[in-house]
PDB file of C-alpha atoms and ligand atoms in Angstrom:
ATOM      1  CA  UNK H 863     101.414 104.639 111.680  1.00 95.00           C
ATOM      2  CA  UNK H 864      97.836 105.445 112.887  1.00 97.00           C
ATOM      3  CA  UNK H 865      94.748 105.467 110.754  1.00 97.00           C
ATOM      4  CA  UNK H 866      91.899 107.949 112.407  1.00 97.00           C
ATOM      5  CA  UNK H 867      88.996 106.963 110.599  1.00 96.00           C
ATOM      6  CA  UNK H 868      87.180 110.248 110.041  1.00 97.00           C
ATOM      7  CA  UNK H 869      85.068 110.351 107.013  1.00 97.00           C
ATOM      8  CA  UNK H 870      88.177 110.394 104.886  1.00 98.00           C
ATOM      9  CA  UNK H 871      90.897 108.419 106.279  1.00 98.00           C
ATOM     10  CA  UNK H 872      93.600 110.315 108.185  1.00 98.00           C
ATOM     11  CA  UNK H 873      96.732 109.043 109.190  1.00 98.00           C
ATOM     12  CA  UNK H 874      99.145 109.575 111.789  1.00 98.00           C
ATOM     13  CA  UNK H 875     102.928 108.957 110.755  1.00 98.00           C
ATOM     14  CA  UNK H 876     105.800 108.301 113.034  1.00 95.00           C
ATOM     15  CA  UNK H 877     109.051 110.394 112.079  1.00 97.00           C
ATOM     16  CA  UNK H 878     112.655 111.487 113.560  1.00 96.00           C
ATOM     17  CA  UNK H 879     110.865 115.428 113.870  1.00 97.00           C
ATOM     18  CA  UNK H 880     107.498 114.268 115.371  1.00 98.00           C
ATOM     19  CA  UNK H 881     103.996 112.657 114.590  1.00 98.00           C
ATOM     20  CA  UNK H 882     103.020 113.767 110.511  1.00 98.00           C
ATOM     21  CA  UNK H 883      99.503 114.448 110.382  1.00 98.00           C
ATOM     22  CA  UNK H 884      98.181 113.694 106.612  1.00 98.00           C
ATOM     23  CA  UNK H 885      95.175 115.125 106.105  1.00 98.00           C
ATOM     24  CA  UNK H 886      92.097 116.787 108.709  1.00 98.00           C
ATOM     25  CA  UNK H 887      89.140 115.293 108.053  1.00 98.00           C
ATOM     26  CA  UNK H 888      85.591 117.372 107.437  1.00 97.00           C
ATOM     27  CA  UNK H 889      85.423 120.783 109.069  1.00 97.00           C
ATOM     28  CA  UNK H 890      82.396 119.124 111.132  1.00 97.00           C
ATOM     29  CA  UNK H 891      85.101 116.392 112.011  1.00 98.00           C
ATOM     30  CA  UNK H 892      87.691 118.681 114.011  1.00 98.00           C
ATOM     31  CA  UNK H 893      86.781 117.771 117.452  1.00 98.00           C
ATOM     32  CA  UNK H 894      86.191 114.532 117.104  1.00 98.00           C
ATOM     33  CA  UNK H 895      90.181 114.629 115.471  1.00 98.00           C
ATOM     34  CA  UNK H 896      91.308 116.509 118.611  1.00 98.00           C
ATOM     35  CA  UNK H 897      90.007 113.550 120.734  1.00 98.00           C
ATOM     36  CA  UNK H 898      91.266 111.163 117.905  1.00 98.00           C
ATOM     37  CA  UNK H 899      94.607 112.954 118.510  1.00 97.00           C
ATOM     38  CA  UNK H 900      94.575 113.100 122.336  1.00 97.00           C
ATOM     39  CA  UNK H 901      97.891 113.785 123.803  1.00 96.00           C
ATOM     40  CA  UNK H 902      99.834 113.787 120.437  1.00 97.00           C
ATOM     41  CA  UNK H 903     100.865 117.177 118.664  1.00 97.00           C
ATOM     42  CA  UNK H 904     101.373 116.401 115.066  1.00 98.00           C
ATOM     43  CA  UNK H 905     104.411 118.555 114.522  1.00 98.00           C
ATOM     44  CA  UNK H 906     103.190 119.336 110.301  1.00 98.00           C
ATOM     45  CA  UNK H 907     100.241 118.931 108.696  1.00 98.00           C
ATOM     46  CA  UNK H 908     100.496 117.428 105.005  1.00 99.00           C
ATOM     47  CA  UNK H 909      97.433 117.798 102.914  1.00 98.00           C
ATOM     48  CA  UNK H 910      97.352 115.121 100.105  1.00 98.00           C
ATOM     49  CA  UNK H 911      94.194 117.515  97.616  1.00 98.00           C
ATOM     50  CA  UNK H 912      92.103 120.129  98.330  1.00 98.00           C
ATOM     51  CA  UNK H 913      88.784 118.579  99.053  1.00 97.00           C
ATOM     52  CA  UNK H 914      86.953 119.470 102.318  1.00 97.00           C
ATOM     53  CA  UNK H 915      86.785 115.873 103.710  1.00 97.00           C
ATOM     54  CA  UNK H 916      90.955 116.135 103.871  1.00 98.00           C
ATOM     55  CA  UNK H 917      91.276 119.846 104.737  1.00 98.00           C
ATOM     56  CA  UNK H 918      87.964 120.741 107.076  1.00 97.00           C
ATOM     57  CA  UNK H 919      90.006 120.849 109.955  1.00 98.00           C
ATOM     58  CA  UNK H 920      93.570 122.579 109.023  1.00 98.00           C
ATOM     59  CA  UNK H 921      92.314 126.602 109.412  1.00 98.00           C
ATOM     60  CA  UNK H 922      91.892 125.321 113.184  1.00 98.00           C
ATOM     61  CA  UNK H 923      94.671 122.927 113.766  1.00 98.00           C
ATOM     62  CA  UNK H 924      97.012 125.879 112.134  1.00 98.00           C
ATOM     63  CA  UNK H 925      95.359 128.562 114.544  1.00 98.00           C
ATOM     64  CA  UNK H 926      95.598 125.838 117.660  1.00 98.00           C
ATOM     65  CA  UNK H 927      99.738 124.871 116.729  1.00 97.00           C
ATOM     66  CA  UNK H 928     101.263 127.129 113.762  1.00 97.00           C
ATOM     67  CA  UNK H 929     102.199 123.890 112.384  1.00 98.00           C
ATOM     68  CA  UNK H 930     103.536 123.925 108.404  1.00 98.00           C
ATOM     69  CA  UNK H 931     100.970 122.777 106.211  1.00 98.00           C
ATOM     70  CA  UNK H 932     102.242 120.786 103.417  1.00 99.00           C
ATOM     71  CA  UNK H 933     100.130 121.155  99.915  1.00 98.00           C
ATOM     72  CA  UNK H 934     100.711 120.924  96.375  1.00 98.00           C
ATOM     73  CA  UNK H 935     100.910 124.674  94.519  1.00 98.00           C
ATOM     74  CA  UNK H 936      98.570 123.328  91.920  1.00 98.00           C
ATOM     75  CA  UNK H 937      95.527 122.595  94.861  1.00 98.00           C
ATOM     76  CA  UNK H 938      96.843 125.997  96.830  1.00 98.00           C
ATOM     77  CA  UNK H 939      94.816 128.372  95.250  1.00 98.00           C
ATOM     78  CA  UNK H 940      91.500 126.220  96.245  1.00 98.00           C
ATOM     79  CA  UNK H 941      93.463 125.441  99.828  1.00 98.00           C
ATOM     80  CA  UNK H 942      94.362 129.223 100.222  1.00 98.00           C
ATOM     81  CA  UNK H 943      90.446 130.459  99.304  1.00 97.00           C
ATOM     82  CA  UNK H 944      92.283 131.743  96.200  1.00 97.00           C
ATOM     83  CA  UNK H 945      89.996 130.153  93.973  1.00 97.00           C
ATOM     84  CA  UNK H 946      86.883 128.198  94.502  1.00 96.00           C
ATOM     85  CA  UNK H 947      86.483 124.366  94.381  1.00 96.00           C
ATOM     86  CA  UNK H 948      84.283 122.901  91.547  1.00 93.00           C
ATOM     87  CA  UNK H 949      80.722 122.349  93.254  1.00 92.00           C
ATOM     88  CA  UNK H 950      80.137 118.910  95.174  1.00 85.00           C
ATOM     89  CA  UNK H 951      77.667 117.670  94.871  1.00 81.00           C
ATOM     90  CA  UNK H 952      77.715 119.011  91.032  1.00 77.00           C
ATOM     91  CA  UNK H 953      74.305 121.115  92.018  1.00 80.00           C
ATOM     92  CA  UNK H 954      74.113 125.329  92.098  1.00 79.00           C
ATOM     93  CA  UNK H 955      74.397 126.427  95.255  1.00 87.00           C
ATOM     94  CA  UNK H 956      74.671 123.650  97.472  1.00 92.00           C
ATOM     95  CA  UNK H 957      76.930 122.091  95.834  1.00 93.00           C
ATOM     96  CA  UNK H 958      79.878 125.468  95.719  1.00 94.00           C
ATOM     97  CA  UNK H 959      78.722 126.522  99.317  1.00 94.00           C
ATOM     98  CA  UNK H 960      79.144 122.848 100.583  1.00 94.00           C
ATOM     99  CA  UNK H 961      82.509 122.500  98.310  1.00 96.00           C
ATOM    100  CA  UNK H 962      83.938 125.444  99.821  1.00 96.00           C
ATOM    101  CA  UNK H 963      82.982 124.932 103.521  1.00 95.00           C
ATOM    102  CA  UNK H 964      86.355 124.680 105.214  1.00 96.00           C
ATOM    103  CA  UNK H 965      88.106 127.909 105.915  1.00 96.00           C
ATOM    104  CA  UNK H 966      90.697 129.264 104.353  1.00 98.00           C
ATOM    105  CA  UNK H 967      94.185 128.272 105.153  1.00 98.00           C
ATOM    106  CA  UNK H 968      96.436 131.690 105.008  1.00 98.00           C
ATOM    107  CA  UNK H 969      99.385 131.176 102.549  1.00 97.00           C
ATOM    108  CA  UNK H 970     101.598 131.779 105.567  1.00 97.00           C
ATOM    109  CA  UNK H 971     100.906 128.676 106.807  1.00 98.00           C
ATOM    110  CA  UNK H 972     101.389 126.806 103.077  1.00 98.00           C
ATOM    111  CA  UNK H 973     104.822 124.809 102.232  1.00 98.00           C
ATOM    112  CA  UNK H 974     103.966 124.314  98.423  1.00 98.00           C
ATOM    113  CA  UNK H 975     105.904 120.497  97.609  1.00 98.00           C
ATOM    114  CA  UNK H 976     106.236 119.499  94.388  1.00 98.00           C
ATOM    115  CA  UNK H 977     107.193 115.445  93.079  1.00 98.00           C
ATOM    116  CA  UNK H 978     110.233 114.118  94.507  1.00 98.00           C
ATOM    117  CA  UNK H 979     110.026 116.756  97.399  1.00 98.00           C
ATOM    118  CA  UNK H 980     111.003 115.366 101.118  1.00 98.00           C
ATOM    119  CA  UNK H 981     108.679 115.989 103.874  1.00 98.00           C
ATOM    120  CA  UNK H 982     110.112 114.716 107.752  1.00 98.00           C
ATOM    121  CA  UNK H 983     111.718 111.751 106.053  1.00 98.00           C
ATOM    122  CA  UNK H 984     108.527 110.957 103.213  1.00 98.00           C
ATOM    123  CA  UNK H 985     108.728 111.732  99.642  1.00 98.00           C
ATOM    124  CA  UNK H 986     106.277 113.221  97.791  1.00 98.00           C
ATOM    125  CA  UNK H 987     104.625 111.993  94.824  1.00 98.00           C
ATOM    126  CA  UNK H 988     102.239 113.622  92.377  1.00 98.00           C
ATOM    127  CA  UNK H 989      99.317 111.781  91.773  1.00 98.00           C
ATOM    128  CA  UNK H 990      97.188 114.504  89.489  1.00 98.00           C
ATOM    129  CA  UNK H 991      93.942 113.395  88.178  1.00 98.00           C
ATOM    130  CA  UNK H 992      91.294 113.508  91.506  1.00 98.00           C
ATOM    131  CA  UNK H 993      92.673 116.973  91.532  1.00 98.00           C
ATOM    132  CA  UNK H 994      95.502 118.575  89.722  1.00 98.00           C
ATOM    133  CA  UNK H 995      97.594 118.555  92.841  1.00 98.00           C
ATOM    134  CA  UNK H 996      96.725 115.531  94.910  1.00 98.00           C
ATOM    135  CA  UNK H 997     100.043 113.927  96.262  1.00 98.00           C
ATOM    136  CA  UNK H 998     100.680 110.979  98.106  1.00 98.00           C
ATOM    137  CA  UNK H 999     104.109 109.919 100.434  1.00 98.00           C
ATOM    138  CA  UNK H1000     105.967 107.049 100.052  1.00 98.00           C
ATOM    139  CA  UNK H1001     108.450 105.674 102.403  1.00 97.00           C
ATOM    140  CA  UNK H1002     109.838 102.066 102.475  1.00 96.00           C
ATOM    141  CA  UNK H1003     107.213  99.808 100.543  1.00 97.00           C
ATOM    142  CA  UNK H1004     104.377 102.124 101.786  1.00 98.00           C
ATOM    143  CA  UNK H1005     102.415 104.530 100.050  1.00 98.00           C
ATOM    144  CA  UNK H1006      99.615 106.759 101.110  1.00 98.00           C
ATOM    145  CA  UNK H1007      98.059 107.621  97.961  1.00 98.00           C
ATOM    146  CA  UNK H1008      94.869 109.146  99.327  1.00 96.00           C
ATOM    147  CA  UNK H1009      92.042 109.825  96.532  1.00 98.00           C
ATOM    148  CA  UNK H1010      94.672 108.667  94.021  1.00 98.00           C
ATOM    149  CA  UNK H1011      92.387 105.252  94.302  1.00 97.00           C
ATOM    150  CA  UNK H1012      89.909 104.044  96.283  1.00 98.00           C
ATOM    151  CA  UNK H1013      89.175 100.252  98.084  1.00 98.00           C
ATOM    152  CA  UNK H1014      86.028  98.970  98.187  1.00 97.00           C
ATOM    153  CA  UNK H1015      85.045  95.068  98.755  1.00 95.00           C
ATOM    154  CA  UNK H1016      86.179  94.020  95.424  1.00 93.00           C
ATOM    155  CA  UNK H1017      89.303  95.871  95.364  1.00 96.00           C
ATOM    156  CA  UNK H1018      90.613  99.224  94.442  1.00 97.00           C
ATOM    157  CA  UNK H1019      88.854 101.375  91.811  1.00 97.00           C
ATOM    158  CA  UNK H1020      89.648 104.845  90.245  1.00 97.00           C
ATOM    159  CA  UNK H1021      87.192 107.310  91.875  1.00 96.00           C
ATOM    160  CA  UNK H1022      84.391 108.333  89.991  1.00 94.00           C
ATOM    161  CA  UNK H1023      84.462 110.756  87.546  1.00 94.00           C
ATOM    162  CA  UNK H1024      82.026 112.886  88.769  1.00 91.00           C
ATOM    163  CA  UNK H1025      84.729 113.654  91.527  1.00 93.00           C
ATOM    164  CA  UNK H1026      87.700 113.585  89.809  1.00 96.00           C
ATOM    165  CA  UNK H1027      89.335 116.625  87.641  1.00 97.00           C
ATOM    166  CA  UNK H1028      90.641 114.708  85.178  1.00 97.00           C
ATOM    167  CA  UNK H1029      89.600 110.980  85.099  1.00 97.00           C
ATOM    168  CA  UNK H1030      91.700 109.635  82.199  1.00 97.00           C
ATOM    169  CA  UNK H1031      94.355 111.355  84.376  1.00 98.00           C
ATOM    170  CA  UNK H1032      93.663 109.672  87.244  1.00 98.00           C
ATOM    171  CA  UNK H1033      94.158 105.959  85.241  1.00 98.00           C
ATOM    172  CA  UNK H1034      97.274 107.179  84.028  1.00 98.00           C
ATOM    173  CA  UNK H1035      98.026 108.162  87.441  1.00 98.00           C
ATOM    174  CA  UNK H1036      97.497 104.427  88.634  1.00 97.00           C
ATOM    175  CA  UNK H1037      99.631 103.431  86.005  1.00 97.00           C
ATOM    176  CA  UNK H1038     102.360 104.919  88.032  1.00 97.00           C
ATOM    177  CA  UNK H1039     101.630 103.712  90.913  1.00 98.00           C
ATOM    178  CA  UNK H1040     101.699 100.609  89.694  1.00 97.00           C
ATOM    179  CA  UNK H1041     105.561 101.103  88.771  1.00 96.00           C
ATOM    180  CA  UNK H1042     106.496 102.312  91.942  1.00 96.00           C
ATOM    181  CA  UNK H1043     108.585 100.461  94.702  1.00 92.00           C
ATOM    182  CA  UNK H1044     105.599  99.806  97.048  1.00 96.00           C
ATOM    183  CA  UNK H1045     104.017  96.617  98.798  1.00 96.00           C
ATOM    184  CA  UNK H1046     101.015  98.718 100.507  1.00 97.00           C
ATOM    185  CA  UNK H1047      99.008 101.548  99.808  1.00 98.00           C
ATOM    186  CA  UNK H1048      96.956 103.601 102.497  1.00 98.00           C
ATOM    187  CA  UNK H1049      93.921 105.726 100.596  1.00 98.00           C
ATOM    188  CA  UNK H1050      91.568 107.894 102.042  1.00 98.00           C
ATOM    189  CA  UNK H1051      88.412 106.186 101.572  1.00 98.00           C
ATOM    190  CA  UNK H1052      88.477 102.470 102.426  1.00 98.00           C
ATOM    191  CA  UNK H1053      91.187  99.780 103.902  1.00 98.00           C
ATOM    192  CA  UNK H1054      94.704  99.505 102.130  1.00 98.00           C
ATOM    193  CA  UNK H1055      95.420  97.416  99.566  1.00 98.00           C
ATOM    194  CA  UNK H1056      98.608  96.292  97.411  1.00 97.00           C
ATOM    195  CA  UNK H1057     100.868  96.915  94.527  1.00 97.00           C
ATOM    196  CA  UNK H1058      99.219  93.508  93.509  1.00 97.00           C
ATOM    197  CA  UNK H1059      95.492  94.532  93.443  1.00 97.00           C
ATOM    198  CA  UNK H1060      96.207  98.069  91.824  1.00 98.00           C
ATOM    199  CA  UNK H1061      98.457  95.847  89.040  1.00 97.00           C
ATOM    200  CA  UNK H1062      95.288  93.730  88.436  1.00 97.00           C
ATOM    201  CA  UNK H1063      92.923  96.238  88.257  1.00 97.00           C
ATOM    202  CA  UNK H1064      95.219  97.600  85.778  1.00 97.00           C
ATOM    203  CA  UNK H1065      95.072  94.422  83.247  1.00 96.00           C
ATOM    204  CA  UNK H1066      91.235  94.109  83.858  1.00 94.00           C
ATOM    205  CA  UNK H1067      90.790  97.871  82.584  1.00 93.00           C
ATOM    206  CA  UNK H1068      93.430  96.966  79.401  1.00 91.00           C
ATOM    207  CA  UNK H1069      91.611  93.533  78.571  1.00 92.00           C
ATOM    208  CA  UNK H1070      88.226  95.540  78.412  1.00 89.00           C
ATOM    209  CA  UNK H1071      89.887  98.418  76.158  1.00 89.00           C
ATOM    210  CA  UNK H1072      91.352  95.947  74.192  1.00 87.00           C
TER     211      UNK H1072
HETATM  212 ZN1  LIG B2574      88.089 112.033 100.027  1.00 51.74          ZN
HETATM  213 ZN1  LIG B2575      88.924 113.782  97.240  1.00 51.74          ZN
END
């Protein structure tokens, strides 16, 4: 695996078919992924939520390759231009025009994939609470959970909610994780971090509930 450290994180996956791109960076970002990418043609594109830091560059990398795109059906709509993407930063204008930057992605080039779905050898799991369809892929002890969580120097953290769709979602989202069968999880903003760290983060949140 190879991390390209755009302003989201995007990774580069080995598989039988070909290189698995996850994600595209900001639509400001796509050269400098091109040069990121150099000689390697990701043979898909999986997007793990519809935010423009993960899908700035797909329109182009789809026009450039015809390669599948991989998305949940419930972030499709804001993927395909179908509907717009809540405002961020939560101002007017700015905020929808800046949300909505990256171009469209024709539903031609869309392979909605549900929970439990494989994609070249990863399974897909739904991780709903950044955004109603964000997905992650786990394979062997490894997870890439994306916005699911995020790691900054004192661990991982649920996203704020001033990003997230549905924040009590999202903790019951890490919840899950936390029962899966992994050892290291890749996000988008930050280094990995472990099962261990999400599991501890977990008991801190219950002891201050309690
Ligand atoms: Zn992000
Ligand atoms: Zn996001």
């Amino acid at each position: 695996m190879r991390v390209i450290p755009l302003l989201a994180n995007t990774y580069l996956l080995d598989t039988l078919q070909g290189p698995l791109l996850v994600d595209a960076g900001m639509p400001q970002e796509y050269s400098r992924l091109l040069r990121y990418l150099g000689q390697t043609r990701p043979v898909a594109l999986f997007l793990t939520h519809h935010h423009l830091d993960h899908v700035g560059g797909a329109r182009r990398l789809w026009e450039r390759w015809g390669l599948p795109i991989y998305a949940h059906p419930l972030d499709i709509p804001y993927i395909s231009g179908v509907r717009r993407r809540p405002p961020f930063p939560p101002l007017p204008w700015l905020g929808d025009w800046l949300a909505n930057s990256p171009r469209p992605v024709p539903q031609e080039a869309l392979v909605p994939v549900e929970e439990g779905a494989e994609v070249l050898g990863w399974r897909v799991v739904h991780l709903p609470g950044h955004t109603p369809g964000q997905v992650g892929l786990l394979r062997e002890g490894v997870l890439i959970a994306a916005d699911a969580l995020r790691v900054g120097r004192r661990g991982p953290f649920v996203p704020p909610p001033l990003v997230n769709h549905d924040t009590p979602q999202a903790w019951r989202t890490l919840g899950r994780i936390a029962a899966l069968e992994v050892m290291t999880i890749y996000v988008g903003h930050g280094p990995p971090t472990t099962l261990e760290a999400v599991r501890a983060l977990l008991r801190q949140r219950q002891a201050w509930l309690d």
